[in-house]
Coordinates of C-alpha atoms in Angstrom, one line a residue:
Chain A
X1 CA -7.1 17.6 9.6
X2 CA -9.4 17.6 6.5
X3 CA -12.3 16.8 8.9
X4 CA -11.0 18.4 12.1
X5 CA -10.5 21.9 10.8
X6 CA -14.1 22.3 9.3
X7 CA -15.5 20.8 12.6
X8 CA -13.6 23.4 14.6
X9 CA -14.8 26.2 12.4
X10 CA -18.4 24.9 12.6
X11 CA -18.3 24.6 16.4
X12 CA -16.6 28.0 16.9
X13 CA -18.9 30.0 14.6
X14 CA -22.0 28.1 15.5
X15 CA -21.5 28.4 19.2
X16 CA -20.6 32.1 18.9
X17 CA -23.8 32.9 17.0
X18 CA -25.9 31.1 19.7
X19 CA -24.1 33.0 22.5
X20 CA -24.5 36.3 20.6
X21 CA -28.3 35.7 20.6
X22 CA -28.3 36.1 24.4
X23 CA -25.6 38.7 24.8
X24 CA -26.7 42.2 23.6
X25 CA -23.2 43.8 23.8
X26 CA -22.2 45.7 20.7
X27 CA -19.1 43.6 20.0
X28 CA -21.0 40.4 19.9
X29 CA -23.8 41.9 17.7
X30 CA -21.3 43.5 15.3
X31 CA -19.3 40.3 14.9
X32 CA -22.5 38.3 14.3
X33 CA -23.5 40.7 11.6
X34 CA -20.0 40.6 10.1
X35 CA -20.3 36.8 9.7
X36 CA -23.6 37.3 7.8
X37 CA -21.9 39.8 5.5
X38 CA -19.2 37.3 4.8
X39 CA -21.8 34.8 3.9
X40 CA -23.3 37.3 1.4
X41 CA -19.9 37.8 -0.1
X42 CA -19.4 34.1 -0.6
X43 CA -22.9 33.8 -2.2
X44 CA -21.9 36.5 -4.7
X45 CA -18.8 34.6 -5.6
X46 CA -20.8 31.4 -6.2
X47 CA -22.7 33.0 -9.1
X48 CA -19.6 32.5 -11.1
X49 CA -19.3 28.9 -9.9
X50 CA -22.9 28.3 -11.1
X51 CA -22.3 29.8 -14.5
X52 CA -19.1 27.8 -14.9
X53 CA -20.9 24.6 -14.1
X54 CA -23.7 25.3 -16.6
X55 CA -21.2 26.0 -19.3
X56 CA -19.1 22.9 -18.5
X57 CA -22.0 20.5 -18.3
X58 CA -23.6 21.7 -21.5
X59 CA -20.4 22.0 -23.5
X60 CA -19.6 18.4 -22.5
X61 CA -23.1 17.4 -23.6
X62 CA -22.6 19.0 -27.0
X63 CA -19.1 17.6 -27.5
X64 CA -20.2 14.1 -26.7
X65 CA -23.5 14.4 -28.6
X66 CA -25.4 13.2 -25.6
X67 CA -29.2 12.9 -25.8
X68 CA -31.0 16.2 -26.5
X69 CA -27.7 18.0 -27.0
X70 CA -29.4 20.5 -29.3
X71 CA -31.1 22.0 -26.3
X72 CA -27.8 22.7 -24.7
X73 CA -26.9 24.9 -27.7
X74 CA -30.1 26.9 -27.1
X75 CA -29.3 27.2 -23.4
X76 CA -25.7 28.5 -24.0
X77 CA -26.9 30.8 -26.7
X78 CA -29.4 32.5 -24.4
X79 CA -27.0 32.5 -21.5
X80 CA -24.5 34.5 -23.6
X81 CA -27.2 36.7 -25.1
X82 CA -28.6 37.7 -21.7
X83 CA -25.2 38.3 -20.3
X84 CA -24.1 40.4 -23.3
X85 CA -27.4 42.3 -23.3
X86 CA -26.9 43.0 -19.5
X87 CA -23.3 44.0 -19.8
X88 CA -23.7 46.2 -22.9
X89 CA -27.1 47.8 -22.3
X90 CA -27.4 47.6 -18.5
X91 CA -30.2 46.0 -16.6
X92 CA -32.8 48.7 -17.1
X93 CA -34.3 49.1 -20.5
X94 CA -32.9 47.8 -23.7
X95 CA -32.6 44.2 -24.9
X96 CA -32.0 42.7 -21.4
X97 CA -35.2 44.1 -20.1
X98 CA -37.1 43.1 -23.2
X99 CA -35.9 39.5 -22.9
X100 CA -36.7 39.4 -19.2
X101 CA -40.2 40.9 -19.6
X102 CA -41.2 39.1 -22.7
X103 CA -39.5 35.7 -22.3
X104 CA -38.5 35.0 -18.7
X105 CA -41.6 36.3 -16.9
X106 CA -44.2 34.6 -19.3
X107 CA -42.3 31.3 -19.2
X108 CA -42.2 31.4 -15.4
X109 CA -45.9 32.3 -15.3
X110 CA -46.7 29.4 -17.5
X111 CA -45.1 27.0 -15.1
X112 CA -46.8 28.6 -12.2
X113 CA -50.2 28.3 -13.9
X114 CA -49.8 24.5 -14.1
X115 CA -50.3 24.6 -10.3
X116 CA -54.1 25.1 -10.7
X117 CA -54.4 21.8 -12.7
X118 CA -52.1 19.9 -10.4
X119 CA -54.1 21.1 -7.3
X120 CA -57.2 19.7 -8.9
X121 CA -55.6 16.3 -9.8
X122 CA -53.9 16.0 -6.4
X123 CA -57.1 16.9 -4.5
X124 CA -59.0 14.4 -6.5
X125 CA -56.8 11.6 -5.2
X126 CA -56.4 13.0 -1.7
X127 CA -60.1 13.4 -1.1
X128 CA -61.2 9.9 -1.9
X129 CA -63.0 8.7 1.2
X130 CA -61.2 5.4 1.7
X131 CA -60.2 5.7 5.3
X132 CA -61.8 7.6 8.3
X133 CA -59.0 10.2 8.1
X134 CA -59.4 10.8 4.4
X135 CA -63.2 11.1 5.0
X136 CA -62.5 13.8 7.6
X137 CA -60.2 15.6 5.2
X138 CA -62.9 15.4 2.5
X139 CA -65.6 16.9 4.8
X140 CA -63.3 19.7 6.0
X141 CA -62.2 20.5 2.4
X142 CA -65.8 20.6 1.1
X143 CA -66.8 22.9 4.0
X144 CA -63.9 25.2 3.4
X145 CA -64.5 25.3 -0.3
X146 CA -68.2 26.1 0.1
X147 CA -67.5 28.7 2.8
X148 CA -64.9 30.5 0.8
X149 CA -67.1 31.2 -2.2
X150 CA -70.0 33.8 -2.1
X151 CA -72.7 31.2 -2.8
X152 CA -71.8 29.4 0.4
X153 CA -73.1 32.4 2.4
X154 CA -76.4 32.3 0.6
X155 CA -76.8 28.5 1.2
X156 CA -76.2 29.0 4.9
X157 CA -75.1 32.3 6.6
X158 CA -73.0 30.3 9.1
X159 CA -70.6 28.9 6.5
X160 CA -68.1 31.7 6.5
X161 CA -67.9 31.6 10.3
X162 CA -67.5 27.8 10.3
X163 CA -64.7 28.1 7.8
X164 CA -63.0 30.7 9.9
X165 CA -63.2 28.4 12.9
X166 CA -61.8 25.4 10.9
X167 CA -58.9 27.5 9.7
X168 CA -58.2 29.3 13.0
X169 CA -58.6 26.5 15.5
X170 CA -58.0 22.9 14.3
X171 CA -55.9 24.0 11.3
X172 CA -53.7 26.4 13.2
X173 CA -53.3 23.9 16.1
X174 CA -52.1 21.2 13.7
X175 CA -49.7 23.7 11.9
X176 CA -48.3 24.9 15.2
X177 CA -47.9 21.3 16.4
X178 CA -45.8 20.5 13.2
X179 CA -43.8 23.7 13.7
X180 CA -43.2 22.9 17.3
X181 CA -41.8 19.4 16.5
X182 CA -39.8 20.8 13.6
X183 CA -38.1 23.4 15.8
X184 CA -37.2 20.8 18.4
X185 CA -35.8 18.6 15.6
X186 CA -33.9 21.6 14.3
X187 CA -32.3 22.3 17.7
X188 CA -31.4 18.6 18.0
X189 CA -29.8 18.6 14.5
X190 CA -27.9 21.8 15.3
X191 CA -26.5 20.2 18.4
X192 CA -25.4 17.1 16.4
X193 CA -23.8 19.3 13.8
X194 CA -22.1 21.6 16.4
X195 CA -20.7 18.6 18.4
X196 CA -19.5 17.0 15.2
X197 CA -21.7 13.9 15.7
X198 CA -23.5 14.6 12.4
X199 CA -20.9 15.0 9.6
X200 CA -22.5 13.7 6.5
X201 CA -23.3 17.3 5.3
X202 CA -19.5 17.9 4.9
X203 CA -18.9 14.8 2.9
X204 CA -19.5 12.2 5.6
X205 CA -17.3 10.3 8.0
X206 CA -18.4 8.9 11.3
X207 CA -17.6 10.2 14.8
Chain B
X1 CA -49.6 79.6 43.4
X2 CA -52.8 78.1 42.1
X3 CA -51.7 78.8 38.5
X4 CA -48.4 76.9 39.0
X5 CA -50.3 73.9 40.4
X6 CA -52.7 73.9 37.4
X7 CA -49.7 74.1 35.0
X8 CA -48.1 71.1 36.7
X9 CA -51.3 69.1 36.7
X10 CA -51.7 69.7 32.9
X11 CA -48.1 68.6 32.2
X12 CA -47.4 65.3 30.5
X13 CA -46.0 62.8 33.0
X14 CA -42.8 61.6 31.3
X15 CA -40.7 58.6 32.3
X16 CA -37.2 58.1 30.8
X17 CA -35.2 55.0 31.5
X18 CA -32.4 52.8 30.1
X19 CA -33.8 50.3 27.6
X20 CA -33.5 46.9 29.2
X21 CA -31.6 44.1 27.6
X22 CA -29.7 46.1 25.0
X23 CA -26.1 47.3 24.5
X24 CA -26.7 50.6 26.2
X25 CA -27.3 52.5 22.9
X26 CA -30.9 53.4 23.6
X27 CA -33.1 55.1 26.1
X28 CA -36.9 54.5 26.3
X29 CA -39.4 57.3 27.0
X30 CA -42.9 56.5 28.2
X31 CA -45.9 58.9 28.8
X32 CA -49.6 58.7 29.1
X33 CA -51.2 59.5 25.7
X34 CA -53.9 62.1 25.6
X35 CA -56.5 62.4 22.8
X36 CA -56.3 66.2 22.8
X37 CA -52.9 66.0 21.2
X38 CA -52.5 65.5 17.4
X39 CA -48.7 65.1 17.6
X40 CA -45.9 64.7 20.1
X41 CA -42.5 66.2 19.7
X42 CA -39.5 64.7 21.5
X43 CA -36.6 67.0 22.7
X44 CA -33.3 66.0 24.1
X45 CA -30.4 67.8 25.7
X46 CA -27.1 66.6 27.3
X47 CA -27.4 69.2 30.1
X48 CA -30.2 71.2 31.6
X49 CA -28.4 74.4 30.7
X50 CA -28.1 73.4 27.0
X51 CA -30.8 74.1 24.5
X52 CA -33.1 71.1 23.9
X53 CA -33.0 69.7 20.3
X54 CA -36.0 68.2 18.6
X55 CA -35.2 64.6 17.7
X56 CA -38.5 63.4 16.3
X57 CA -42.2 64.0 15.8
X58 CA -44.8 61.3 16.5
X59 CA -48.5 60.9 15.9
X60 CA -51.0 61.6 18.6
X61 CA -51.6 58.0 19.6
X62 CA -48.0 57.4 20.6
X63 CA -47.1 56.7 24.2
X64 CA -43.5 55.4 23.9
X65 CA -40.4 56.3 22.0
X66 CA -37.0 54.5 21.9
X67 CA -34.2 56.9 21.3
X68 CA -31.5 54.7 19.7
X69 CA -29.2 57.6 18.9
X70 CA -27.5 57.9 22.3
X71 CA -24.1 57.1 23.5
X72 CA -23.7 54.4 26.2
X73 CA -22.9 56.0 29.6
X74 CA -23.6 59.6 28.6
X75 CA -26.4 61.4 30.5
X76 CA -29.4 63.0 28.7
X77 CA -32.5 65.0 29.6
X78 CA -35.8 64.7 27.7
X79 CA -38.9 66.7 27.2
X80 CA -42.0 65.6 25.3
X81 CA -44.3 68.3 23.9
X82 CA -47.9 67.6 23.1
X83 CA -49.2 69.6 20.1
X84 CA -53.0 70.1 20.2
X85 CA -55.5 72.5 18.8
X86 CA -55.6 74.3 22.2
X87 CA -51.9 74.9 22.1
X88 CA -48.7 73.1 23.0
X89 CA -48.2 71.4 26.3
X90 CA -44.7 70.4 27.4
X91 CA -43.9 67.6 29.8
X92 CA -41.8 67.9 32.9
X93 CA -38.1 67.4 32.2
X94 CA -37.1 63.7 32.6
X95 CA -33.5 62.9 33.5
X96 CA -30.7 62.7 33.9
X97 CA -30.8 59.2 32.3
X98 CA -28.1 57.2 30.6
X99 CA -27.9 54.0 28.6
X100 CA -26.0 51.1 30.1
X101 CA -25.0 47.9 28.4
X102 CA -26.4 44.6 29.8
X103 CA -24.2 41.5 29.5
X104 CA -27.1 39.1 29.3
X105 CA -30.5 39.6 27.6
X106 CA -32.8 38.7 30.5
X107 CA -35.8 38.9 28.2
X108 CA -34.5 35.7 26.5
X109 CA -33.7 33.7 29.7
X110 CA -36.7 31.5 29.2
X111 CA -35.4 30.5 25.7
X112 CA -31.9 29.8 27.2
X113 CA -33.5 27.5 29.8
X114 CA -35.5 25.7 27.2
X115 CA -32.4 25.2 25.0
X116 CA -30.4 24.0 28.1
X117 CA -33.1 21.5 29.0
X118 CA -33.2 20.1 25.4
X119 CA -29.4 20.0 25.1
X120 CA -29.1 18.3 28.5
X121 CA -31.7 15.6 27.5
X122 CA -29.9 15.0 24.2
X123 CA -26.4 14.9 25.7
X124 CA -27.7 12.5 28.4
X125 CA -29.0 10.0 25.9
X126 CA -25.9 10.4 23.7
X127 CA -23.8 9.5 26.8
X128 CA -26.0 6.5 27.5
X129 CA -25.6 5.4 23.8
X130 CA -21.8 5.8 24.0
X131 CA -21.8 3.5 27.0
X132 CA -23.2 0.9 24.7
X133 CA -26.8 0.9 25.9
X134 CA -29.3 -0.1 23.2
X135 CA -31.9 2.6 22.7
X136 CA -35.3 2.2 21.2
X137 CA -36.2 4.8 18.6
X138 CA -39.7 4.7 17.0
X139 CA -39.9 3.6 13.4
X140 CA -40.4 6.3 10.8
X141 CA -42.0 4.8 7.7
X142 CA -40.8 7.4 5.3
X143 CA -37.2 6.9 6.3
X144 CA -37.5 3.2 6.5
X145 CA -38.8 3.2 2.9
X146 CA -35.7 5.0 1.5
X147 CA -33.6 1.9 1.1
X148 CA -36.5 0.0 -0.4
X149 CA -37.1 2.9 -2.9
X150 CA -33.4 2.9 -4.0
X151 CA -33.5 -0.9 -4.3
X152 CA -36.6 -0.6 -6.6
X153 CA -34.7 1.9 -8.9
X154 CA -31.8 -0.6 -9.0
X155 CA -34.0 -3.5 -10.0
X156 CA -35.7 -1.4 -12.7
X157 CA -32.3 -0.2 -14.0
X158 CA -33.5 3.4 -13.7
X159 CA -31.9 6.4 -12.0
X160 CA -32.7 8.0 -8.6
X161 CA -33.6 11.7 -8.6
X162 CA -32.7 13.8 -5.5
X163 CA -34.1 17.4 -5.2
X164 CA -32.6 19.3 -2.3
X165 CA -35.2 22.1 -2.3
X166 CA -34.9 25.6 -3.8
X167 CA -33.2 27.5 -1.0
X168 CA -29.5 28.1 -0.2
X169 CA -27.3 26.4 2.3
X170 CA -28.1 28.8 5.1
X171 CA -31.5 27.2 5.5
X172 CA -31.7 24.4 8.1
X173 CA -33.8 22.2 5.8
X174 CA -31.1 22.4 3.1
X175 CA -28.4 21.3 5.6
X176 CA -30.7 18.4 6.8
X177 CA -31.2 17.5 3.1
X178 CA -27.4 17.4 2.5
X179 CA -27.0 15.1 5.5
X180 CA -29.7 12.7 4.0
X181 CA -28.1 13.0 0.6
X182 CA -24.9 11.5 2.0
X183 CA -26.9 8.4 3.2
X184 CA -28.8 8.2 -0.1
X185 CA -25.6 8.5 -2.1
X186 CA -24.0 5.7 -0.1
X187 CA -26.8 3.4 -1.0
X188 CA -27.0 4.3 -4.7
X189 CA -23.2 4.1 -5.0
X190 CA -23.3 0.7 -3.3
X191 CA -26.0 -0.5 -5.8
X192 CA -24.3 1.2 -8.7
X193 CA -27.5 3.2 -9.5
X194 CA -27.2 6.6 -11.2
X195 CA -28.1 9.5 -8.9
X196 CA -29.2 12.9 -10.3
X197 CA -29.0 15.9 -8.0
X198 CA -30.1 19.0 -9.8
X199 CA -29.7 22.1 -7.6
X200 CA -31.0 25.7 -7.8
X201 CA -28.2 27.2 -5.8
X202 CA -24.5 27.0 -6.8
X203 CA -23.3 26.7 -3.2
X204 CA -25.7 23.8 -2.6
X205 CA -24.3 22.2 -5.8
X206 CA -20.8 22.5 -4.6
X207 CA -21.7 21.0 -1.2
X208 CA -23.8 18.2 -2.8
X209 CA -20.9 17.3 -5.2
X210 CA -18.6 16.9 -2.2
X211 CA -21.2 14.9 -0.2
X212 CA -21.9 12.5 -3.1
X213 CA -18.2 12.1 -4.0
X214 CA -17.2 11.3 -0.3
X215 CA -20.2 8.9 0.0
X216 CA -19.0 7.0 -3.1
X217 CA -15.4 6.8 -1.7
X218 CA -16.7 5.6 1.6
X219 CA -18.4 2.6 0.1
X220 CA -15.4 1.9 -2.2
X221 CA -17.1 3.0 -5.4
X222 CA -15.2 6.3 -6.4
X223 CA -15.6 5.3 -10.1
X224 CA -19.4 5.5 -9.7
X225 CA -19.3 9.3 -9.0
X226 CA -20.2 11.4 -12.0
X227 CA -19.7 15.1 -11.3
X228 CA -22.1 16.1 -14.1
X229 CA -25.0 14.4 -12.4
X230 CA -24.8 16.8 -9.5
X231 CA -25.3 20.1 -11.3
X232 CA -26.6 23.6 -11.1
X233 CA -29.6 24.6 -13.1
X234 CA -30.9 28.1 -12.3
X235 CA -31.8 30.2 -9.3
X236 CA -35.1 31.0 -10.9
X237 CA -37.9 29.2 -9.1
X238 CA -40.0 28.1 -12.1
X239 CA -37.0 27.8 -14.4
X240 CA -35.7 25.2 -11.9
X241 CA -39.0 23.4 -11.8
X242 CA -39.3 23.2 -15.5
X243 CA -35.7 21.8 -15.8
X244 CA -36.4 19.2 -13.0
X245 CA -39.7 18.2 -14.6
X246 CA -37.8 17.8 -17.9
X247 CA -35.4 15.4 -16.2
X248 CA -38.3 13.4 -14.8
X249 CA -40.1 13.1 -18.1
X250 CA -36.9 12.3 -20.1
X251 CA -35.0 10.1 -17.7
X252 CA -38.0 8.6 -16.0
X253 CA -36.3 8.0 -12.6
X254 CA -37.8 5.2 -10.6
X255 CA -37.4 7.0 -7.3
X256 CA -37.7 10.7 -6.5
X257 CA -36.6 12.3 -3.3
X258 CA -37.8 15.9 -2.5
X259 CA -36.1 16.8 0.7
X260 CA -35.4 20.4 1.7
X261 CA -37.2 23.7 1.6
X262 CA -40.0 24.0 -1.0
X263 CA -42.6 26.6 -1.9
X264 CA -45.1 26.7 -4.7
X265 CA -43.0 24.3 -6.8
X266 CA -43.7 21.4 -4.4
X267 CA -46.9 20.2 -6.0
X268 CA -45.7 20.8 -9.6
X269 CA -42.7 18.6 -8.9
X270 CA -44.6 15.9 -7.0
X271 CA -47.4 15.7 -9.5
X272 CA -45.0 15.4 -12.4
X273 CA -43.2 12.7 -10.6
X274 CA -46.4 10.9 -9.9
X275 CA -47.4 11.0 -13.5
X276 CA -44.1 9.3 -14.4
X277 CA -44.9 6.4 -12.0
X278 CA -41.9 7.0 -9.7
X279 CA -42.0 6.1 -6.0
X280 CA -41.7 9.4 -4.2
X281 CA -40.4 10.3 -0.8
X282 CA -40.7 14.0 0.3
X283 CA -39.9 15.9 3.4
X284 CA -40.1 19.5 4.5
X285 CA -40.6 21.5 7.6
X286 CA -43.0 24.1 6.1
X287 CA -46.5 23.2 7.1
X288 CA -48.0 25.0 4.1
X289 CA -46.3 22.7 1.6
X290 CA -46.8 19.4 3.5
X291 CA -50.4 18.8 2.3
X292 CA -49.2 18.9 -1.3
X293 CA -46.5 16.3 -0.6
X294 CA -48.9 14.1 1.4
X295 CA -51.4 14.2 -1.5
X296 CA -48.9 13.4 -4.3
X297 CA -46.1 11.4 -2.7
X298 CA -45.9 7.8 -1.3
X299 CA -44.1 8.9 1.9
X300 CA -43.7 12.2 3.5
X301 CA -41.3 13.2 6.3
X302 CA -43.2 15.7 8.4
X303 CA -41.3 18.5 10.1
X304 CA -38.9 17.0 12.7
X305 CA -38.7 13.7 10.7
X306 CA -36.7 15.6 8.1
X307 CA -34.1 16.6 10.7
X308 CA -34.1 13.1 12.2
X309 CA -33.7 11.3 8.9
X310 CA -29.9 11.3 8.6
X311 CA -29.4 10.2 12.2
X312 CA -32.0 7.5 11.7
X313 CA -30.5 6.2 8.5
X314 CA -27.0 6.1 10.0
X315 CA -28.2 3.7 12.8
X316 CA -25.1 4.9 14.7
X317 CA -25.9 4.5 18.5
X318 CA -24.7 8.0 19.2
X319 CA -26.9 9.6 16.6
X320 CA -29.9 7.5 17.7
X321 CA -29.2 8.7 21.3
X322 CA -29.6 12.3 20.1
X323 CA -33.0 11.3 18.6
X324 CA -34.0 9.7 21.9
X325 CA -33.0 12.9 23.7
X326 CA -35.0 15.0 21.3
X327 CA -38.1 12.9 21.9
X328 CA -37.7 13.2 25.6
X329 CA -37.3 17.0 25.2
X330 CA -40.4 17.0 23.2
X331 CA -42.3 15.1 25.9
X332 CA -41.2 17.7 28.5
X333 CA -42.4 20.6 26.3
X334 CA -45.7 18.9 25.6
X335 CA -46.3 18.6 29.3
X336 CA -45.4 22.3 29.6
X337 CA -47.9 23.2 26.8
X338 CA -50.7 21.3 28.5
X339 CA -49.9 23.0 31.8
X340 CA -49.8 26.3 30.0
X341 CA -53.3 25.7 28.5
X342 CA -54.6 24.8 32.0
X343 CA -52.9 27.8 33.4
X344 CA -54.6 30.1 30.9
X345 CA -58.0 28.4 31.4
X346 CA -57.8 28.9 35.2
X347 CA -56.4 32.4 34.8
X348 CA -53.3 32.0 36.9
X349 CA -51.0 32.9 34.0
X350 CA -47.8 31.9 35.7
X351 CA -46.6 29.7 32.8
X352 CA -47.9 32.2 30.3
X353 CA -45.7 34.9 31.8
X354 CA -42.7 32.6 32.3
X355 CA -42.7 31.8 28.5
X356 CA -43.5 35.3 27.3
X357 CA -40.7 36.7 25.1
X358 CA -41.7 40.4 25.6

């Protein structure tokens, strides 16, 4: 029963949503939208589950003096501070806004800015011409880089057009090929899930 | 008499009809646009004897309007008035017309046929597998390397890190990731290797906890499961990245899995993992993030391979049968694509129109 009931729910709702895609009758569309609303409601509830987990894991870490437990104190302090600031002063203006604008956003931007350096280091490894494929990648990348900067146009007027062709024809063809395969894989997985052949997502068990 | 003919000739020819493939709640109006009009006004009345009410005003370039404020089965009359510098020109009255609900969206019949063909191919091979027939499924290096990667972590006495992406459980990539997590957890539990699963969504955490716990029970190692190792970090994209990077730098996992839906964080995670010397296996269906994983990881599951991974890892005949069916379905669609390209080149356009979703 522990496995059968979820399987029935998955099959029933999954099959209904597929059928509703092809049937424009209002009842089907309304029901399909209602299910999405339920999902949103469940998501909202899980905010509390997430907060509870953060508190539980970090309190446990502090109590048992596990490695780097001091950071957990900081985490819990700011969790309580942000929540209190939000509940007392509201989300607009005040301490909550100040903390968000002057701590959260700069910290996020700092992490994002690392991407520039990581792109350079990853590109350095990827563009080493060790195999014919890597050489092809290197040539395409150099052409695109030159064509995308103003100096490329002055070196040769045809560079921007060549870059457009590389991006629009071979690049788009490859991306669409990947998407095409991914979508077929998705349909196949959906069928396995709907028919109950694939169960590992609900804790496992074989057919 | 001549004046009347001229007035009719100047009128806007208006066509009103029930919008196809809907629930009967809209009526479509079509007319030939004229550059002399700056605006068009749409009027509606339930009876010819009633006063026409203006329902909207459109820019001069418009030639269609879908009135979605009608009741199914009720008759309406329409007039379109062109507003120009030379004065207003009304159309002839169109109607009576009413909206009727369609049971099946015929505009999507081609999608239905494609899905039926694919489902049929998959079910056919599943049936063959159920009969005990041995099916050959091509080797996928990234998936084949998973067990080896977990074994490496075990030998080194280091943990395994599993990152299920940054999106919620309604994303297909996340569901696929949870399926693979079940297989990875079985192996790590079997070997007694610690498994960390930091998540960025509480619902994913809840599901991942259940998946890992059940996997541990399945292989007879319920004591191995530590609920605190499958935890929620934050919904914030870069907050999550910094926390996962911290785990990599502090715990130095020997094996990192990045399987799910990723955006800008893909390269930050993969490069940090590379710098710690971990063997890395990634997989996503987003073509924009794949190059980053290919550049920074040892193995990458590209698109469909992510969805196939769980079935492949299980080695169950029925699941392998579904993979075989998927491959056959893909072959059929590749043939159709080639025919479609030829069809467009020749200019016949039969396949093009057959697969049009408009």
